[in-house]
Short mmCIF file of C-alpha atoms and ligand atoms in Angstrom, two decimals:
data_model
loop_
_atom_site.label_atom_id
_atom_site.label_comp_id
_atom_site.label_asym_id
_atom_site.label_seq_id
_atom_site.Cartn_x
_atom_site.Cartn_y
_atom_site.Cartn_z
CA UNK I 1 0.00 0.00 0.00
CA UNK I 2 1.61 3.56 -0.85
CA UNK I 3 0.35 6.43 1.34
CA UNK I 4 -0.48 10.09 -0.04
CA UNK I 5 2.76 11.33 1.98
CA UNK I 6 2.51 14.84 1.25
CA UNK I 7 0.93 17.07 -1.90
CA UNK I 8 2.44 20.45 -2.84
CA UNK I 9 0.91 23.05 -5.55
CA UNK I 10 2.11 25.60 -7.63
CA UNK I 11 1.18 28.67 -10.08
CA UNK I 12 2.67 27.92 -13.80
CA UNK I 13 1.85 29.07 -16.75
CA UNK I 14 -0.21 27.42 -19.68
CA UNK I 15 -0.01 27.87 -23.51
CA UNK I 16 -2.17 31.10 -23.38
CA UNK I 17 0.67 32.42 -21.13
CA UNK I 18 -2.14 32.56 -18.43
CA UNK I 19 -2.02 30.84 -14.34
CA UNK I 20 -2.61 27.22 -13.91
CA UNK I 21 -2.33 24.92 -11.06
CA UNK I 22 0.08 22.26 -11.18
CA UNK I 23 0.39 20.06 -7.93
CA UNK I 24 2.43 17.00 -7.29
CA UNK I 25 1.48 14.51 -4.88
CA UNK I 26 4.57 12.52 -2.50
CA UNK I 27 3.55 8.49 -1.83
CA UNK I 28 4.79 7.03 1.22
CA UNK I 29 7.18 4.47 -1.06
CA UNK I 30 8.39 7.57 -2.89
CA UNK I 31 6.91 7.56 -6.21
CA UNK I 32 5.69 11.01 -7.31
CA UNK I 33 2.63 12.26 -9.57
CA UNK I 34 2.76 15.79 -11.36
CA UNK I 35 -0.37 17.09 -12.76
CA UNK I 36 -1.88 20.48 -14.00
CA UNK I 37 -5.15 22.11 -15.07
CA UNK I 38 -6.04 23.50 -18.77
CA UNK I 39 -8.65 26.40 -18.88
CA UNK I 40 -11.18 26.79 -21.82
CA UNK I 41 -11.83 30.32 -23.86
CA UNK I 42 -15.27 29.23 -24.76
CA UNK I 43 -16.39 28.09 -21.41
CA UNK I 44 -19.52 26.87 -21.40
CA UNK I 45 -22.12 28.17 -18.79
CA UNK I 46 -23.12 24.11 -17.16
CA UNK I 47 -18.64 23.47 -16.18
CA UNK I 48 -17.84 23.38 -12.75
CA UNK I 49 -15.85 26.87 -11.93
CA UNK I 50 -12.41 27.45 -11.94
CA UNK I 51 -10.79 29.69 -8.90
CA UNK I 52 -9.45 33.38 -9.88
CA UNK I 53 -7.65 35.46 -7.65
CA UNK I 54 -8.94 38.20 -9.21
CA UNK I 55 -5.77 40.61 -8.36
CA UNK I 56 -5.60 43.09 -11.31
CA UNK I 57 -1.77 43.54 -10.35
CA UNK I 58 -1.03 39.90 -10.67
CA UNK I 59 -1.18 37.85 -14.25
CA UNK I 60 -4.29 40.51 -14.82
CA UNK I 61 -6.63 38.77 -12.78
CA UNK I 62 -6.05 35.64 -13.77
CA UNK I 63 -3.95 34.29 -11.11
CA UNK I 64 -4.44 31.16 -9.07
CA UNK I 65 -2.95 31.92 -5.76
CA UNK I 66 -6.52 31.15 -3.70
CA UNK I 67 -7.10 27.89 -5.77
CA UNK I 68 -3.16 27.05 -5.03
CA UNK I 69 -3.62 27.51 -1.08
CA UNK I 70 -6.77 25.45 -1.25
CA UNK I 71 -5.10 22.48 -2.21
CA UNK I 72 -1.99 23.09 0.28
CA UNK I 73 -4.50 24.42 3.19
CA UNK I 74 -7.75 22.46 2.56
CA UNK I 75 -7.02 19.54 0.48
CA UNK I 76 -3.64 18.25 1.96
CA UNK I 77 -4.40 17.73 5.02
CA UNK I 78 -7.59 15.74 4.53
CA UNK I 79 -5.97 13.76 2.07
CA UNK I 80 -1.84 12.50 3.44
CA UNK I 81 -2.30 8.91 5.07
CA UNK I 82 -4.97 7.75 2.60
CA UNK I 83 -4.06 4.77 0.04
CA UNK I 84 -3.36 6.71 -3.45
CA UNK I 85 -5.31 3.50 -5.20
CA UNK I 86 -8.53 4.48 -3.26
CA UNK I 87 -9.00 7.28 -6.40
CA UNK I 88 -13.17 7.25 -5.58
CA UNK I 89 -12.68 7.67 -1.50
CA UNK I 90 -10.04 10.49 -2.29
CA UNK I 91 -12.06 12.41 -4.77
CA UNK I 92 -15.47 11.71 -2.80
CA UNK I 93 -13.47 13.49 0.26
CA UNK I 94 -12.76 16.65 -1.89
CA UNK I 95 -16.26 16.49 -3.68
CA UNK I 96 -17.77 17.14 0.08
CA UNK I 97 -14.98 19.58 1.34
CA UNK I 98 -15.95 21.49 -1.77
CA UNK I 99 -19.68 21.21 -1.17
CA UNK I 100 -21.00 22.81 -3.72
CA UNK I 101 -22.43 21.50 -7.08
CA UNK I 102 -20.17 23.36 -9.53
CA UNK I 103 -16.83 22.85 -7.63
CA UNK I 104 -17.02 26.93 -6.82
CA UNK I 105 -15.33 26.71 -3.17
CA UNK I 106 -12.18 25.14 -3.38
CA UNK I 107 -12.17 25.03 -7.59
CA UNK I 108 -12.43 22.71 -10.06
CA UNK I 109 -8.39 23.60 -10.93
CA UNK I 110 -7.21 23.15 -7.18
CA UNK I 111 -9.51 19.75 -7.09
CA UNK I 112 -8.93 17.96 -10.75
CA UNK I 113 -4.89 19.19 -9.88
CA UNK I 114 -4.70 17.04 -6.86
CA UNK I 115 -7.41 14.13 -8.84
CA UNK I 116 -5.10 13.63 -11.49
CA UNK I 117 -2.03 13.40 -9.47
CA UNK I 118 -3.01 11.21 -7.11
CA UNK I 119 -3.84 8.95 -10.28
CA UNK I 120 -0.10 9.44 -11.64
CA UNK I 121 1.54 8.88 -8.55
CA UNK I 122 -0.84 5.83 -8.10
CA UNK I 123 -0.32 4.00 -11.53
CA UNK I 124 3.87 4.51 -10.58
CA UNK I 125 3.24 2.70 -7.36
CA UNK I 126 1.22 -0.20 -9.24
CA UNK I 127 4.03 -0.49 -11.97
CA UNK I 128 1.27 -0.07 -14.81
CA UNK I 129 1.06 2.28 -17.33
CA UNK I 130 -1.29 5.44 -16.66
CA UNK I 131 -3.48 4.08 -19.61
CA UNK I 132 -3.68 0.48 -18.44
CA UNK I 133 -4.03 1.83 -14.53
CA UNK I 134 -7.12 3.83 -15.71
CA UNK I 135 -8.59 0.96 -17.29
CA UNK I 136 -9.10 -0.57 -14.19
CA UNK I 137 -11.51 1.53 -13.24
CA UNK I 138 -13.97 1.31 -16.20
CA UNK I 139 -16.11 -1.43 -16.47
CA UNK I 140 -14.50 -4.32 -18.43
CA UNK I 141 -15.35 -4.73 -21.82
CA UNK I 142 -14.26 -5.99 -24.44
CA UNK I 143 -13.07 -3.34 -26.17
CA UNK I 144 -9.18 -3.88 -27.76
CA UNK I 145 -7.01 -1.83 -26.38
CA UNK I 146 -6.72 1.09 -29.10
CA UNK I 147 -5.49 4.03 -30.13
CA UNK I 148 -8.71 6.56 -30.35
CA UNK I 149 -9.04 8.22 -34.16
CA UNK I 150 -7.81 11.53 -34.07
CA UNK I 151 -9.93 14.63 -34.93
CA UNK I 152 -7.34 17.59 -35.67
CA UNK I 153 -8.43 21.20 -35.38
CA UNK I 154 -6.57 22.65 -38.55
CA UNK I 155 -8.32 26.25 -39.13
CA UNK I 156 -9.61 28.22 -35.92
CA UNK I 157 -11.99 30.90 -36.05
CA UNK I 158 -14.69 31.49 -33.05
CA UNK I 159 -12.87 32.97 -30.04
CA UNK I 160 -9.51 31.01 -30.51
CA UNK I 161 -8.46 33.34 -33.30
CA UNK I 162 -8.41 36.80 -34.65
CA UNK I 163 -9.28 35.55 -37.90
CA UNK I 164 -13.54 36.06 -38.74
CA UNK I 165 -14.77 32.83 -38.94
CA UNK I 166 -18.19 32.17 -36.58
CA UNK I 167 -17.14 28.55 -36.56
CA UNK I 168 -14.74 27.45 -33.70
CA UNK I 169 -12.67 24.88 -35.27
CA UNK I 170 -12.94 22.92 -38.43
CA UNK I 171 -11.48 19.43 -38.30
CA UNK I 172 -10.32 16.70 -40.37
CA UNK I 173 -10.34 13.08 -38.82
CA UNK I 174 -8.55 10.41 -40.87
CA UNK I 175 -10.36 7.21 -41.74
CA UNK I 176 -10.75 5.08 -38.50
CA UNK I 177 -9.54 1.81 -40.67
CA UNK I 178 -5.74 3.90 -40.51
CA UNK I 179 -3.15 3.32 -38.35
CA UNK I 180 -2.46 5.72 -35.44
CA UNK I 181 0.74 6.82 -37.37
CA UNK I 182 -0.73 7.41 -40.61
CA UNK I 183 -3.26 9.06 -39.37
CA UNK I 184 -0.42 11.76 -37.56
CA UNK I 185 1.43 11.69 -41.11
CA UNK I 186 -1.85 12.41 -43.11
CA UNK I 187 -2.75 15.21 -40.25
CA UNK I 188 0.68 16.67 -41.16
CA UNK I 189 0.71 16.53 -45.51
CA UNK I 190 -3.60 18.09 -45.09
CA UNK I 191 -2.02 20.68 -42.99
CA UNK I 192 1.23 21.81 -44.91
CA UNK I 193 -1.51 21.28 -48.11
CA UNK I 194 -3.87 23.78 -46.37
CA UNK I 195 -1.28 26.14 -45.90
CA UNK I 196 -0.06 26.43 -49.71
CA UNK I 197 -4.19 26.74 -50.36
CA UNK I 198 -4.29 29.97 -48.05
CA UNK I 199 -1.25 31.14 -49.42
CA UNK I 200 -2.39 31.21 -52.89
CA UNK I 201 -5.39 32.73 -51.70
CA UNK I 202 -3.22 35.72 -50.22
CA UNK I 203 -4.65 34.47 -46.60
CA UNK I 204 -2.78 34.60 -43.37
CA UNK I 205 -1.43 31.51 -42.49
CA UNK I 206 -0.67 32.94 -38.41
CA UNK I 207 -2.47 30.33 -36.12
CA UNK I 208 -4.89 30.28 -33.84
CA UNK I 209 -5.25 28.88 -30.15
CA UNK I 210 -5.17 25.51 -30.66
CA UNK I 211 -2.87 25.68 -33.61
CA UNK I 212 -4.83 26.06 -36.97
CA UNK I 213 -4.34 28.33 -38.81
CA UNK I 214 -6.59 32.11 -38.58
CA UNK I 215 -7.41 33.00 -42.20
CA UNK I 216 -9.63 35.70 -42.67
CA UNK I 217 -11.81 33.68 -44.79
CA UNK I 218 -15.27 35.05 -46.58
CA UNK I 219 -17.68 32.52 -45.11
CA UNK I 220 -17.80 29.56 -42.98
CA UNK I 221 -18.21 27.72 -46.57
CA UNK I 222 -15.32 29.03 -47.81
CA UNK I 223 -13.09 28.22 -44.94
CA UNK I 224 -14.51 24.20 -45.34
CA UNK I 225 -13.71 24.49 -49.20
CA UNK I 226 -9.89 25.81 -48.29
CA UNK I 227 -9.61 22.52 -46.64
CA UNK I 228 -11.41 20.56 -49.18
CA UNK I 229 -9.06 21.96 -52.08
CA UNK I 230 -6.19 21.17 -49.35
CA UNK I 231 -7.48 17.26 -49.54
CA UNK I 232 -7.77 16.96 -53.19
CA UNK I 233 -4.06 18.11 -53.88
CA UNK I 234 -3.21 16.00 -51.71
CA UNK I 235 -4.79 13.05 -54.00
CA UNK I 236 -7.15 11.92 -50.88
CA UNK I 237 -10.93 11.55 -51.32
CA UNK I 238 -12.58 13.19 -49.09
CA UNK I 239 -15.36 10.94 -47.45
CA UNK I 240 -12.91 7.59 -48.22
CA UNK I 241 -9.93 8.29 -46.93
CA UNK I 242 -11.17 11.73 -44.99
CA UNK I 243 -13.80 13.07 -43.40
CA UNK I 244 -14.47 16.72 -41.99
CA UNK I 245 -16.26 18.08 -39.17
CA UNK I 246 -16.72 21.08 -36.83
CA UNK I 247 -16.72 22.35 -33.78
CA UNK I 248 -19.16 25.35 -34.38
CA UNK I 249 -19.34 26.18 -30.71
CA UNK I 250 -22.60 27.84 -31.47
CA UNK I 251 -23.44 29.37 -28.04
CA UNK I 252 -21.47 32.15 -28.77
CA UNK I 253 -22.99 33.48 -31.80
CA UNK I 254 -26.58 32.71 -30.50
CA UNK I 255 -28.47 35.31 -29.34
CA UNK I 256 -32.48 36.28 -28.74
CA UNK I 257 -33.07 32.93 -29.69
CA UNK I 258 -31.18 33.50 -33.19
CA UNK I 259 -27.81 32.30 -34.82
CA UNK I 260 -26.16 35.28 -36.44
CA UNK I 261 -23.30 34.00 -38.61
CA UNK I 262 -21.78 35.37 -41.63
CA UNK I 263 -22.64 32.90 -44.51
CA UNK I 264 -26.20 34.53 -44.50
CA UNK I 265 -27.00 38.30 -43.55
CA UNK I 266 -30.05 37.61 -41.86
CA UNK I 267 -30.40 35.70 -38.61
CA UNK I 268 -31.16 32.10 -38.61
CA UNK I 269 -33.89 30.26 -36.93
CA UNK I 270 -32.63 26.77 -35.35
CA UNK I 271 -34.36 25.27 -38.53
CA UNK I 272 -32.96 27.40 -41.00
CA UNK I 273 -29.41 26.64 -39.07
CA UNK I 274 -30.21 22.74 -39.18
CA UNK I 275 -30.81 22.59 -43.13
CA UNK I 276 -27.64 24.86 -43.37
CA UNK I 277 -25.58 22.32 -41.30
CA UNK I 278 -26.98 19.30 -43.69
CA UNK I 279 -26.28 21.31 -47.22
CA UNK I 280 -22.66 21.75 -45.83
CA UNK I 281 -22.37 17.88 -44.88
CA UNK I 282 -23.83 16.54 -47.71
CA UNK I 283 -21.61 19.18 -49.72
CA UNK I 284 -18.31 18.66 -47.65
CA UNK I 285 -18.70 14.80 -45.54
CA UNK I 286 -19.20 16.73 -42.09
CA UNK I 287 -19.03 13.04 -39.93
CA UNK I 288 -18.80 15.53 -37.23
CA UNK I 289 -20.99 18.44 -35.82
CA UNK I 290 -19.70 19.81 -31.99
CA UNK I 291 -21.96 22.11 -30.31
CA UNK I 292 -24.03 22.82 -33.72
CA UNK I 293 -26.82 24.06 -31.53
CA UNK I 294 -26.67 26.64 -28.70
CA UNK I 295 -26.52 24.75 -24.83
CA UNK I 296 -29.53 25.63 -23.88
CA UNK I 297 -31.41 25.43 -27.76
CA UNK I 298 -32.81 22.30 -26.28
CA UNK I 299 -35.22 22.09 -29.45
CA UNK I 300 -32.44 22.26 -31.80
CA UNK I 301 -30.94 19.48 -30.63
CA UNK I 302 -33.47 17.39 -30.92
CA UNK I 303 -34.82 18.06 -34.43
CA UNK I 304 -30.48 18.50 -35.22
CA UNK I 305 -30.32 14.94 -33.95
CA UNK I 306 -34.02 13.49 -36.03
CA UNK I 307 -33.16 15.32 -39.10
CA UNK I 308 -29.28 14.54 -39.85
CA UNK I 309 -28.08 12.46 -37.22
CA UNK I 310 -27.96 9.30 -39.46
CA UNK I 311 -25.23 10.97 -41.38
CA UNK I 312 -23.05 12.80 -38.99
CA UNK I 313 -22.07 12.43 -35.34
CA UNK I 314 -24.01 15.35 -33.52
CA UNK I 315 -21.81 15.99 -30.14
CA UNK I 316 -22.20 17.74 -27.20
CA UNK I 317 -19.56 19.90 -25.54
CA UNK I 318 -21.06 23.42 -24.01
CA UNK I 319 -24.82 21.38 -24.01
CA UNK I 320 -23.40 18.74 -21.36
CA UNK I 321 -20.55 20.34 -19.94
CA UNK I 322 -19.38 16.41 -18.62
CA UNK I 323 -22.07 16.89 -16.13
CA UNK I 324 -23.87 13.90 -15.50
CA UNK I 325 -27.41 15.71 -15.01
CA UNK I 326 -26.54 17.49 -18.41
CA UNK I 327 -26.25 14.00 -20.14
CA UNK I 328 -29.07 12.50 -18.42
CA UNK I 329 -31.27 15.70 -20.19
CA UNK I 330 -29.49 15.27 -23.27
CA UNK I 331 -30.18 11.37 -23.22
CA UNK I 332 -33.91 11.95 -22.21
CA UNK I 333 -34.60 14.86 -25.00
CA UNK I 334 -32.60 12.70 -27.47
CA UNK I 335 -30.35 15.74 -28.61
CA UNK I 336 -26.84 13.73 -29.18
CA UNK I 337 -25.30 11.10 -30.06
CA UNK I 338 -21.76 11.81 -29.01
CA UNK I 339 -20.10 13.36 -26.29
CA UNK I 340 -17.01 15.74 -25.52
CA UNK I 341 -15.41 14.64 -22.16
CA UNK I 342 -13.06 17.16 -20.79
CA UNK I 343 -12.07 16.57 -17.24
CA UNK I 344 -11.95 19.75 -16.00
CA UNK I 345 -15.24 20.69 -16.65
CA UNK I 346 -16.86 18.42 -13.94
CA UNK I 347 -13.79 18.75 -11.76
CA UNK I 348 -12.18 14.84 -10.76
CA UNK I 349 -10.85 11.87 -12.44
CA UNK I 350 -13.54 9.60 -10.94
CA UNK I 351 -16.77 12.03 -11.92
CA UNK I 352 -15.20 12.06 -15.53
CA UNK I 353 -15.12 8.30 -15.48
CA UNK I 354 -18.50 7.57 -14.45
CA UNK I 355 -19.71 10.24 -17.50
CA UNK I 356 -18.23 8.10 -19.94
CA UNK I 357 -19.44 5.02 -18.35
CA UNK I 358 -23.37 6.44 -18.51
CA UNK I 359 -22.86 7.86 -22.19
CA UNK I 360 -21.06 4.55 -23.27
CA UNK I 361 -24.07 2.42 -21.96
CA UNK I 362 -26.12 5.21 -23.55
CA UNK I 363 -24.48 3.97 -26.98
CA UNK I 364 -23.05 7.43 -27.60
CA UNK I 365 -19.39 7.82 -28.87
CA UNK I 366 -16.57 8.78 -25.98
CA UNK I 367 -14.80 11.86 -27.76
CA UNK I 368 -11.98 13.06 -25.52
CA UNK I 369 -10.97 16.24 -26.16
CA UNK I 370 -8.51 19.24 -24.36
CA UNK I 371 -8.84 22.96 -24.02
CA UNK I 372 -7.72 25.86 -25.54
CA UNK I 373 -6.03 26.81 -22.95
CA UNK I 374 -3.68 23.86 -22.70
CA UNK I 375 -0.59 22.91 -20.24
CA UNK I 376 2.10 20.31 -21.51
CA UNK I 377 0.20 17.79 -19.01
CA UNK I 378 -0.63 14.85 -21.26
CA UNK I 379 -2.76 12.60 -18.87
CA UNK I 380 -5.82 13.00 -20.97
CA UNK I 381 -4.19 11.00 -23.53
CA UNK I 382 -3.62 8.09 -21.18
CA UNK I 383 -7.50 8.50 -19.76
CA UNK I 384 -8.47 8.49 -23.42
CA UNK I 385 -7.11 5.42 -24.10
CA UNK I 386 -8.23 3.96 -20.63
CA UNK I 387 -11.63 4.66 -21.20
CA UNK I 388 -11.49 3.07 -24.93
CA UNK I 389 -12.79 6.70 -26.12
CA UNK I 390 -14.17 6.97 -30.02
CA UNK I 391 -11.99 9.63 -30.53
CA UNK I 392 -9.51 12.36 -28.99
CA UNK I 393 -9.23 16.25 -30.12
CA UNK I 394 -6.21 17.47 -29.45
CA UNK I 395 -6.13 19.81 -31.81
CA UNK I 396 -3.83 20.82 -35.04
CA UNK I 397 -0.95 18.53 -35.30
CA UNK I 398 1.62 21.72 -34.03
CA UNK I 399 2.19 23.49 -31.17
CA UNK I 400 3.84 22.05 -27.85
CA UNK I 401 1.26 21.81 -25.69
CA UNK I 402 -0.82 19.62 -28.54
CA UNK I 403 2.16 17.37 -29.67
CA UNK I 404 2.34 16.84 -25.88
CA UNK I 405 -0.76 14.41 -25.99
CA UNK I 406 -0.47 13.35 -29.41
CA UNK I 407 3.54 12.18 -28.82
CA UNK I 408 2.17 10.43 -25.81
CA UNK I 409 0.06 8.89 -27.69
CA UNK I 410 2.78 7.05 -30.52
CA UNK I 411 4.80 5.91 -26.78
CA UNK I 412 1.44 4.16 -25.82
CA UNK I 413 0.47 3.14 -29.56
CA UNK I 414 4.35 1.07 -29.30
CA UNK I 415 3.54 0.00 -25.49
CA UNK I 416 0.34 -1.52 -26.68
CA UNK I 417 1.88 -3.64 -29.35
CA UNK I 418 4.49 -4.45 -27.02
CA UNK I 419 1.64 -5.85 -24.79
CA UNK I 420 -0.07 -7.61 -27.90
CA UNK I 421 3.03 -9.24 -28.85
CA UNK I 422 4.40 -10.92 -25.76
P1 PGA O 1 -12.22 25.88 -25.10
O1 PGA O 1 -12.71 25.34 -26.50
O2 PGA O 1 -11.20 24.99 -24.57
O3 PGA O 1 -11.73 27.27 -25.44
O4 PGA O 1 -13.45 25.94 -24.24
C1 PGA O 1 -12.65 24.00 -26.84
C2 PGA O 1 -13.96 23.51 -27.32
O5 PGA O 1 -14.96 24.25 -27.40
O6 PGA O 1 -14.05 22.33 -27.65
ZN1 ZN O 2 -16.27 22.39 -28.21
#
């Protein structure tokens, strides 16, 4: 048995430059976990609330002092002496010292800080990978062990760029038959493609957040032809060997019950937006829709999901904010099919678990995704392949704090076929 010994925190900084929490938790046999906390730019209104020190003078506001002392004042000392496997007693403790439903008092950065080191430092102890350690605490299945298909953010409009796209991100996801590998290589030759396409179009090719790139493009439909043409010169067929998708993180261009984007120059109703969305994925093989419909458009979702569901994967990220009362409404309105699991929007490793185990038995696809706001910390990578997600969204194949997860991922892609072969 190894004994949480002794758990320290500190402020760092993340890949928007802004605070984060990063804490490392001591075991009693002297193994060590390290974990920190990514922050979203289009938070949705359902996550569970991050702590700001609010100090003007320091990092603008945005510091994390308060969340920092809650895990050295509040959460350490409830938490040394207790076995680091016992991840559901631990997190239950700081669910209940937090006592409140969105994580407000203590944070959900101080709390899923602390969550996913203990995990780390616990997988050491037990000699198995973080991946294969996590699986232990799904249900067993049986599921291969498997690399998750990639969905790679390659142009980003929304509020990750200073580009003028209304759409977040628009993706490209290799076909699911390809090896993990290929599908990184493909990523790479769409996005070097894409890049020429802009250029000839006499388009910035400066990136956004999450690494794709922040053209100034005429219309949503324009930006999803760029990448089409980017495909073709490539020699891939779209819809074969690629599909597209979207994160259209519609919340933020919803308002009095209207979607105001710039394809059309009036407002759409959530019809008018629905047969949009299906011309553009019958038009461009959209296998993926995020967020097409604002969080609390509950109607939307449900015609979004009758009308063109049979075609394309209709996700919620904003609408369920991993909040199990969330996907319980979504389930019961029948508004998705698929769902965005980000850890720090509910706040601990063991609430994010049980979310995918109720969508899984749901029959929705497990898409694990990070945040804009990224550290280097890869451990989503390792839950994603725990958890046997559908697929991870990492974003654009650049940018440190993206490779992070997707590297990780080629070390477990060779561990697994280590395991396979012995
Ligand atoms: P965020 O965006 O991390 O800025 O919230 C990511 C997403 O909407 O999927
Ligand atoms: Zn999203």
């Amino acid at each position: 048995m190894s004994r949480i010994k002794q758990i320290t925190a500190r402020e760092i900084l993340n890949a928007k430059g802004m605070p984060s929490v990063e804490t490392t938790v001591l075991l009693s046999d002297g193994k060590i976990g390290v974990a920190s906390c990514p922050s979203g730019t289009s938070v949705g209104n359902y996550e569970a609330s991050e702590i700001k020190d609010h100090n003007e003078n320091h990092f603008l506001g945005q510091g994390v002092l308060k969340a920092i002392s809650n895990v050295t004042d509040i959460i350490a000392p409830n938490l040394v002496g207790i076995d680091a496997i016992k991840q559901q007693i631990i997190d239950r403790i700081m669910i209940d010292l937090d006592g409140t439903q969105n994580k407000g008092r203590l944070g959900a950065n101080a709390i899923l800080s602390v969550s996913m080191a203990v995990a780390k430092a616990a997988a050491k102890s037990s000699t198995l990978p973080l991946f294969l350690y996590l699986r232990e605490y799904v249900k067993k299945e049986d599921t291969p062990l498997k690399i998750p298909t990639p969905l790679f953010n390659i142009l980003n409009g929304g509020m990750h760029a200073g580009g003028n796209m209304d759409f977040q991100e628009f993706i490209i996801t290799p076909a699911s038959s390809l090896s993990y590998p290929d599908a990184l290589n493909m990523s790479n030759s769409i996005y070097a493609s894409l890049r020429k396409v802009l250029e000839t179009n006499n388009l910035s090719t400066l990136t956004g957040d999450e690494g794709g790139f922040g053209p100034k493009a005429a219309s949503n439909k324009e930006a999803l032809t760029f990448i089409k043409e980017a495909i073709a010169a490539k020699n891939l067929r779209l819809g074969f060997d690629v599909f597209m998708g979207l994160d259209v993180a519609s919340s933020n261009f919803y308002r009095d019950k209207k979607y105001h984007i710039k394809d059309k120059s009036i407002a759409f109703s959530s019809t008018d937006l629905i047969n949009y969305y299906d011309e553009l994925s019958k038009e461009f093989q959209l296998i993926y829709l995020e967020d097409p419909m604002a969080e609390d458009d509950w109607g939307g979702w449900t015609e979004i999901l009758h009308k063109i569901g049979q075609q394309t994967l209709i996700v919620g990220d904003d609408l369920i904010a991993t909040n199990p009362y969330r996907l319980q409404m979504a389930l019961d309105k029948k508004a998705v099919s698929g769902i965005i699991i980000k850890p720090n929007q509910i706040g601990t490793v063991i609430e994010s678990l049980a979310v995918v185990e109720v969508a899984r038995s749901a029959g929705l696809k497990v898409i694990v995704s990070h945040r804009s706001g990224e550290t280097n910390d890869d451990f989503i990578a390792d839950f994603a392949v725990g958890v046997s997600a559908d697929f991870v969204k990492f974003g654009a194949p650049i940018r440190g704090e993206r490779v992070a997860k997707y590297n990780r991922l080629l070390g477990i892609n060779s561990q697994i076929k280590t395991l396979s072969n012995k």
